[in-house]
Backbone as JSON, one array per atom type, in Angstrom:
{
  "sequence": "XXXXXXXXXXXXXXXXXXXXXXXXXXXXXXXXXXXXXXXXXXXXXXXXXXXXXXXXXXXXXXXXXXXXXXXXXXXXXXXXXXXXXXXXXXXXXXXXXXXXXXXXXXXXXXXXXXXXXXXXXXXXXXXXXXXXXXXXXXXXXXXXXXXXXXXXXX",
  "N": [[-29.48, 66.66, 0.05], [-28.3, 64.1, -0.16], [-30.47, 61.76, -0.38], [-30.95, 59.09, -0.44], [-29.9, 56.14, 1.25], [-28.08, 54.55, 0.03], [-26.38, 56.14, -1.3], [-24.62, 57.26, 0.42], [-21.28, 57.06, 1.42], [-20.23, 55.72, 3.8], [-22.42, 54.3, 4.69], [-22.98, 52.56, 2.62], [-20.95, 50.59, 2.67], [-21.59, 49.21, 5.01], [-24.04, 48.05, 4.34], [-23.53, 46.22, 2.31], [-23.35, 42.77, 1.58], [-21.31, 39.91, 2.41], [-18.11, 38.29, 2.98], [-15.79, 38.93, 5.53], [-12.27, 39.72, 5.61], [-11.01, 38.47, 7.77], [-12.79, 36.36, 8.35], [-12.52, 34.82, 6.03], [-9.8, 34.11, 6.23], [-9.87, 32.52, 8.53], [-11.4, 30.34, 7.64], [-9.68, 29.32, 5.66], [-7.54, 28.59, 7.31], [-8.73, 26.53, 8.85], [-9.28, 24.63, 6.85], [-6.66, 24.08, 6.05], [-5.6, 22.88, 8.35], [-7.18, 20.55, 8.5], [-6.36, 19.3, 6.11], [-3.67, 18.84, 6.72], [-3.94, 16.87, 8.6], [-5.18, 14.81, 7.17], [-3.55, 14.08, 4.92], [-1.12, 12.58, 5.74], [-2.4, 10.27, 6.63], [-3.51, 9.2, 4.28], [-1.15, 8.6, 2.93], [-0.12, 6.53, 4.49], [-2.01, 4.58, 3.96], [-1.44, 3.96, 1.34], [1.01, 2.6, 1.54], [0.13, 0.36, 2.96], [-1.51, -0.81, 1.05], [0.37, -1.49, -0.91], [1.83, -3.41, 0.5], [-0.19, -5.31, 0.88], [-0.59, -6.15, -1.73], [1.86, -7.44, -2.22], [1.72, -9.5, -0.31], [-0.49, -10.94, -1.26], [0.59, -11.82, -3.67], [2.62, -13.48, -2.68], [1.07, -15.51, -1.55], [-0.12, -16.5, -3.87], [2.16, -17.49, -5.15], [2.82, -19.46, -3.3], [0.65, -21.26, -3.57], [1.1, -22.0, -6.22], [3.6, -23.21, -5.96], [2.86, -25.44, -4.49], [1.35, -26.7, -6.44], [3.35, -27.33, -8.29], [4.75, -29.14, -6.69], [2.81, -31.16, -6.5], [2.67, -31.99, -9.17], [5.13, -33.18, -9.35], [5.28, -35.51, -7.81], [5.06, -34.9, -5.06], [7.41, -33.68, -4.39], [9.51, -30.82, -4.06], [11.67, -29.89, -5.5], [11.84, -28.61, -7.95], [10.94, -26.05, -7.64], [11.29, -22.76, -8.43], [11.99, -19.3, -9.24], [11.64, -18.86, -12.0], [10.32, -21.2, -12.77], [7.98, -21.03, -11.26], [6.86, -18.77, -12.44], [6.5, -19.81, -14.98], [4.51, -21.73, -14.57], [2.47, -20.13, -13.52], [1.55, -17.42, -15.09], [0.87, -14.88, -14.18], [2.51, -14.2, -12.14], [4.88, -11.94, -11.48], [8.39, -11.74, -12.04], [10.27, -9.84, -11.99], [11.07, -6.48, -11.08], [8.57, -4.27, -11.87], [7.09, -1.94, -11.43], [5.31, -2.8, -9.52], [4.52, -5.23, -6.94], [6.72, -8.08, -6.78], [8.0, -11.41, -7.4], [10.72, -12.1, -5.63], [12.45, -14.11, -4.88], [13.01, -17.67, -4.66], [13.4, -20.7, -3.04], [14.22, -24.16, -3.02], [13.66, -27.52, -1.97], [13.79, -31.08, -1.37], [11.56, -31.74, 0.19], [10.45, -29.32, 0.93], [10.01, -25.72, 0.62], [10.59, -22.23, -0.15], [9.21, -19.06, -0.69], [9.63, -15.72, -1.71], [8.43, -12.44, -1.77], [8.56, -9.06, -2.94], [7.55, -5.86, -2.03], [6.7, -2.68, -3.54], [7.58, -0.7, -1.87], [9.76, -1.79, -0.65], [9.41, -3.68, 1.38], [9.6, -7.09, 2.38], [8.07, -10.25, 1.95], [7.79, -13.5, 3.08], [7.02, -16.91, 2.55], [7.37, -20.0, 3.96], [7.7, -23.47, 3.67], [8.34, -26.22, 5.57], [10.1, -29.4, 5.79], [8.58, -30.92, 7.51], [6.08, -30.06, 7.02], [5.24, -27.74, 8.15], [4.12, -24.42, 7.88], [5.31, -21.18, 7.62], [5.03, -17.65, 7.87], [6.83, -14.84, 7.19], [8.06, -11.48, 7.64], [10.01, -8.79, 6.45], [11.08, -5.58, 6.91], [13.13, -3.67, 5.81], [13.55, -1.2, 4.65], [11.39, 0.77, 5.09], [10.85, 0.09, 7.71], [8.47, -0.22, 9.06], [6.62, -1.8, 7.89], [5.93, -4.34, 8.77], [3.63, -4.79, 10.58], [4.2, -2.48, 12.04], [6.83, -2.89, 12.82], [10.32, -3.78, 12.2], [10.77, -6.41, 11.54], [8.83, -9.44, 11.47], [5.87, -11.51, 11.66], [3.17, -12.56, 9.54]],
  "CA": [[-28.82, 66.3, -1.14], [-28.22, 62.63, -0.15], [-31.74, 61.27, 0.13], [-30.91, 57.62, -0.36], [-28.79, 55.66, 2.08], [-27.1, 53.87, -0.82], [-25.47, 57.13, -1.85], [-23.64, 57.64, 1.44], [-20.15, 56.12, 1.37], [-20.15, 54.92, 5.03], [-23.62, 53.45, 4.78], [-22.92, 51.56, 1.56], [-20.08, 49.51, 3.12], [-22.31, 48.43, 6.01], [-25.17, 47.35, 3.73], [-23.09, 45.17, 1.4], [-23.16, 41.47, 2.23], [-20.08, 39.25, 1.99], [-17.27, 37.81, 4.06], [-14.65, 39.79, 5.85], [-10.96, 39.1, 5.43], [-10.78, 37.6, 8.93], [-13.6, 35.15, 8.16], [-11.89, 34.02, 4.98], [-8.56, 33.55, 6.77], [-10.23, 31.45, 9.46], [-11.8, 29.19, 6.82], [-8.45, 28.78, 5.06], [-6.81, 27.94, 8.39], [-9.41, 25.27, 9.19], [-9.04, 23.7, 5.74], [-5.24, 23.69, 6.11], [-5.44, 21.94, 9.47], [-7.78, 19.27, 8.08], [-5.49, 18.7, 5.1], [-2.46, 18.36, 7.4], [-4.31, 15.63, 9.29], [-5.6, 13.78, 6.22], [-2.52, 13.66, 3.98], [-0.33, 11.45, 6.24], [-3.26, 9.09, 6.7], [-3.59, 8.64, 2.94], [0.16, 8.05, 2.6], [-0.02, 5.25, 5.19], [-2.88, 3.64, 3.26], [-0.74, 3.54, 0.12], [1.96, 1.58, 1.96], [-0.63, -0.85, 3.29], [-1.97, -1.41, -0.21], [1.54, -2.11, -1.54], [2.11, -4.63, 1.27], [-1.26, -6.27, 0.6], [-0.31, -6.69, -3.06], [2.98, -8.38, -2.09], [1.23, -10.67, 0.43], [-1.32, -11.7, -2.19], [1.5, -12.47, -4.61], [3.27, -14.57, -1.96], [0.08, -16.6, -1.44], [-0.24, -17.09, -5.2], [3.38, -18.27, -5.36], [2.7, -20.64, -2.43], [-0.29, -22.17, -4.23], [1.77, -22.5, -7.41], [4.64, -24.14, -5.5], [2.15, -26.67, -4.15], [0.99, -27.32, -7.72], [4.6, -27.91, -8.8], [4.99, -30.33, -5.87], [1.83, -32.18, -6.89], [3.08, -32.5, -10.48], [6.41, -33.89, -9.22], [5.2, -36.58, -6.82], [5.2, -34.39, -3.7], [8.74, -33.1, -4.19], [9.53, -29.39, -4.42], [13.0, -29.55, -6.01], [11.74, -27.79, -9.16], [10.41, -24.72, -7.33], [12.22, -21.65, -8.67], [11.23, -18.14, -9.71], [11.26, -19.05, -13.4], [9.33, -22.27, -12.85], [6.72, -20.48, -10.73], [6.33, -17.89, -13.49], [6.07, -20.65, -16.1], [3.24, -22.33, -14.18], [1.47, -19.06, -13.32], [2.09, -16.25, -15.8], [0.56, -13.62, -13.5], [3.54, -13.95, -11.11], [6.03, -11.21, -12.04], [9.66, -12.11, -11.41], [11.16, -8.68, -12.07], [10.41, -5.25, -10.64], [7.96, -3.56, -13.0], [6.09, -1.01, -10.94], [4.45, -3.41, -8.5], [5.16, -6.31, -6.2], [7.24, -9.13, -7.65], [8.61, -12.56, -6.74], [12.15, -11.79, -5.6], [13.26, -15.29, -4.66], [12.38, -18.95, -4.34], [14.35, -21.77, -2.76], [13.52, -25.42, -3.03], [14.27, -28.72, -1.42], [13.01, -32.26, -1.7], [10.28, -31.77, 0.92], [10.04, -27.99, 1.36], [10.34, -24.61, -0.27], [10.41, -20.89, 0.38], [8.97, -18.05, -1.73], [9.75, -14.36, -1.17], [7.98, -11.36, -2.65], [9.0, -7.73, -2.52], [6.62, -4.77, -2.33], [7.36, -1.53, -4.16], [8.21, 0.12, -0.82], [10.93, -2.51, -0.15], [9.06, -4.72, 2.35], [9.67, -8.45, 1.84], [7.18, -11.21, 2.59], [8.26, -14.85, 2.78], [6.27, -18.08, 3.0], [8.27, -21.15, 3.98], [7.14, -24.77, 4.05], [9.43, -27.1, 5.99], [9.94, -30.83, 5.48], [7.52, -31.47, 8.36], [4.81, -29.52, 6.57], [4.93, -26.49, 8.85], [4.16, -23.23, 7.03], [5.53, -19.94, 8.36], [5.0, -16.42, 7.08], [7.66, -13.83, 7.84], [8.12, -10.18, 6.99], [11.19, -7.98, 6.73], [10.86, -4.22, 6.44], [14.43, -3.04, 5.98], [13.55, 0.17, 4.15], [10.48, 1.63, 5.85], [10.9, -0.38, 9.09], [7.15, -0.22, 9.69], [5.72, -2.61, 7.08], [5.57, -5.59, 9.45], [2.78, -4.41, 11.73], [4.86, -1.43, 12.8], [8.17, -3.29, 13.23], [11.2, -4.03, 11.07], [10.59, -7.82, 11.22], [7.69, -10.03, 12.14], [5.14, -12.51, 10.9], [1.88, -12.04, 9.06]],
  "C": [[-28.66, 64.78, -1.24], [-29.5, 62.08, 0.46], [-31.74, 59.77, 0.3], [-29.7, 57.18, 0.46], [-27.73, 54.97, 1.23], [-26.1, 54.86, -1.41], [-24.44, 57.57, -0.83], [-22.51, 56.61, 1.47], [-20.08, 55.21, 2.61], [-21.28, 53.92, 5.13], [-23.53, 52.31, 3.75], [-22.06, 50.37, 1.99], [-20.79, 48.63, 4.13], [-23.43, 47.62, 5.39], [-24.73, 46.19, 2.83], [-22.89, 43.87, 2.17], [-21.89, 40.83, 1.66], [-19.29, 38.82, 3.21], [-16.14, 38.78, 4.3], [-13.36, 39.02, 5.64], [-10.66, 38.12, 6.57], [-11.55, 36.29, 8.78], [-12.98, 34.24, 7.1], [-10.6, 33.38, 5.47], [-8.83, 32.41, 7.75], [-10.62, 30.19, 8.69], [-10.58, 28.54, 6.19], [-7.62, 28.05, 6.1], [-7.41, 26.59, 8.75], [-9.17, 24.23, 8.09], [-7.59, 23.21, 5.76], [-4.99, 22.68, 7.21], [-6.01, 20.58, 9.11], [-6.92, 18.56, 7.04], [-4.22, 18.14, 5.73], [-2.73, 17.07, 8.16], [-4.56, 14.51, 8.29], [-4.47, 13.25, 5.35], [-1.64, 12.53, 4.53], [-1.13, 10.16, 6.34], [-3.36, 8.42, 5.34], [-2.27, 8.01, 2.53], [0.34, 6.68, 3.26], [-0.87, 4.19, 4.49], [-2.22, 3.13, 1.98], [0.26, 2.44, 0.45], [1.28, 0.28, 2.31], [-1.1, -1.56, 2.03], [-0.82, -2.1, -0.93], [1.89, -3.41, -0.83], [1.06, -5.7, 1.0], [-1.05, -6.92, -0.77], [0.81, -7.73, -2.99], [2.55, -9.64, -1.34], [0.37, -11.56, -0.47], [-0.46, -12.45, -3.19], [2.23, -13.64, -3.95], [2.33, -15.77, -1.82], [-0.12, -17.29, -2.79], [0.97, -17.96, -5.5], [3.36, -19.54, -4.5], [1.8, -21.69, -3.09], [0.35, -22.79, -5.46], [2.88, -23.48, -7.05], [4.02, -25.48, -5.11], [1.74, -27.43, -5.41], [2.22, -28.0, -8.34], [4.93, -29.18, -8.02], [4.05, -31.47, -6.24], [2.22, -32.81, -8.23], [4.35, -33.33, -10.42], [6.4, -34.9, -8.08], [5.43, -36.12, -5.39], [6.56, -33.8, -3.38], [8.77, -31.68, -4.76], [10.86, -28.94, -5.02], [12.96, -28.62, -7.24], [11.19, -26.39, -8.9], [11.52, -23.68, -7.51], [11.39, -20.48, -9.19], [10.77, -18.33, -11.15], [10.2, -20.14, -13.55], [7.97, -21.81, -12.32], [6.06, -19.59, -11.77], [5.84, -18.7, -14.69], [4.71, -21.29, -15.81], [2.12, -21.28, -14.07], [2.03, -17.77, -13.9], [1.81, -14.92, -15.12], [1.58, -13.3, -12.4], [4.71, -13.22, -11.77], [7.31, -11.58, -11.28], [10.71, -11.0, -11.53], [10.37, -7.44, -11.66], [9.89, -4.5, -11.87], [6.84, -2.66, -12.51], [5.14, -1.56, -9.89], [5.23, -4.47, -7.74], [5.65, -7.37, -7.18], [7.86, -10.23, -6.8], [10.12, -12.37, -6.79], [13.02, -13.01, -5.36], [12.43, -16.51, -4.35], [13.49, -19.97, -4.12], [13.57, -23.07, -2.66], [14.35, -26.51, -2.37], [13.38, -29.89, -1.77], [11.63, -32.22, -1.06], [9.82, -30.4, 1.39], [10.48, -26.93, 0.38], [10.15, -23.3, 0.49], [10.21, -19.94, -0.79], [8.99, -16.67, -1.06], [9.29, -13.36, -2.21], [8.44, -10.03, -2.07], [7.99, -6.69, -2.97], [7.4, -3.6, -2.91], [8.02, -0.62, -3.12], [9.39, -0.6, -0.16], [10.64, -3.59, 0.88], [9.07, -6.08, 1.67], [8.8, -9.39, 2.65], [7.56, -12.61, 2.12], [7.3, -15.88, 3.35], [7.19, -19.28, 2.87], [7.5, -22.39, 4.41], [8.31, -25.69, 4.35], [9.13, -28.54, 5.6], [8.85, -31.47, 6.32], [6.14, -30.95, 7.98], [4.39, -28.23, 7.25], [5.11, -25.3, 7.91], [4.32, -22.01, 7.92], [5.51, -18.77, 7.38], [5.8, -15.36, 7.83], [7.71, -12.57, 6.97], [9.41, -9.49, 7.39], [10.98, -6.61, 6.1], [12.13, -3.42, 6.64], [14.45, -1.58, 5.56], [12.69, 1.08, 5.02], [10.47, 1.32, 7.34], [9.56, -0.28, 9.82], [6.17, -1.13, 8.95], [5.26, -3.89, 7.74], [4.83, -5.28, 10.73], [3.5, -3.42, 12.64], [6.27, -1.76, 13.27], [9.03, -3.53, 11.99], [11.15, -5.5, 10.65], [9.37, -8.34, 11.95], [7.07, -11.11, 11.3], [3.8, -11.91, 10.5], [0.92, -13.17, 8.79]]
}
């Protein structure tokens, strides 16, 4: 009565191709493990990009402060956040979704500019009266933005 093997219920299940439930679960497990490894790595890259943006802004503010000093006979007394923004319109002086110039101090022969990244890390460039330039970092929020420490130089 059953001449074809495709008509037998037990035989039909063995002949069908496809993946078993165990195979599918193993694939899902492997993908989950890979995702668990990759996601934290991408999050760390976002923080590095935010810090890079703030560092670039600090360097732009430094160059602009030098321009202000050149325009004022080598004196930096006019260096301020508003003056830096007036000279270079691309320097944001208020938080607007990215890094911004959070502070600037001036003196007759030196200055300091500070930028803040969106993750709270602060990057400062200071020029002393002797011409020495230092770059410092403070990571009070994440405590890892300064090469893995809460403070440092860059």
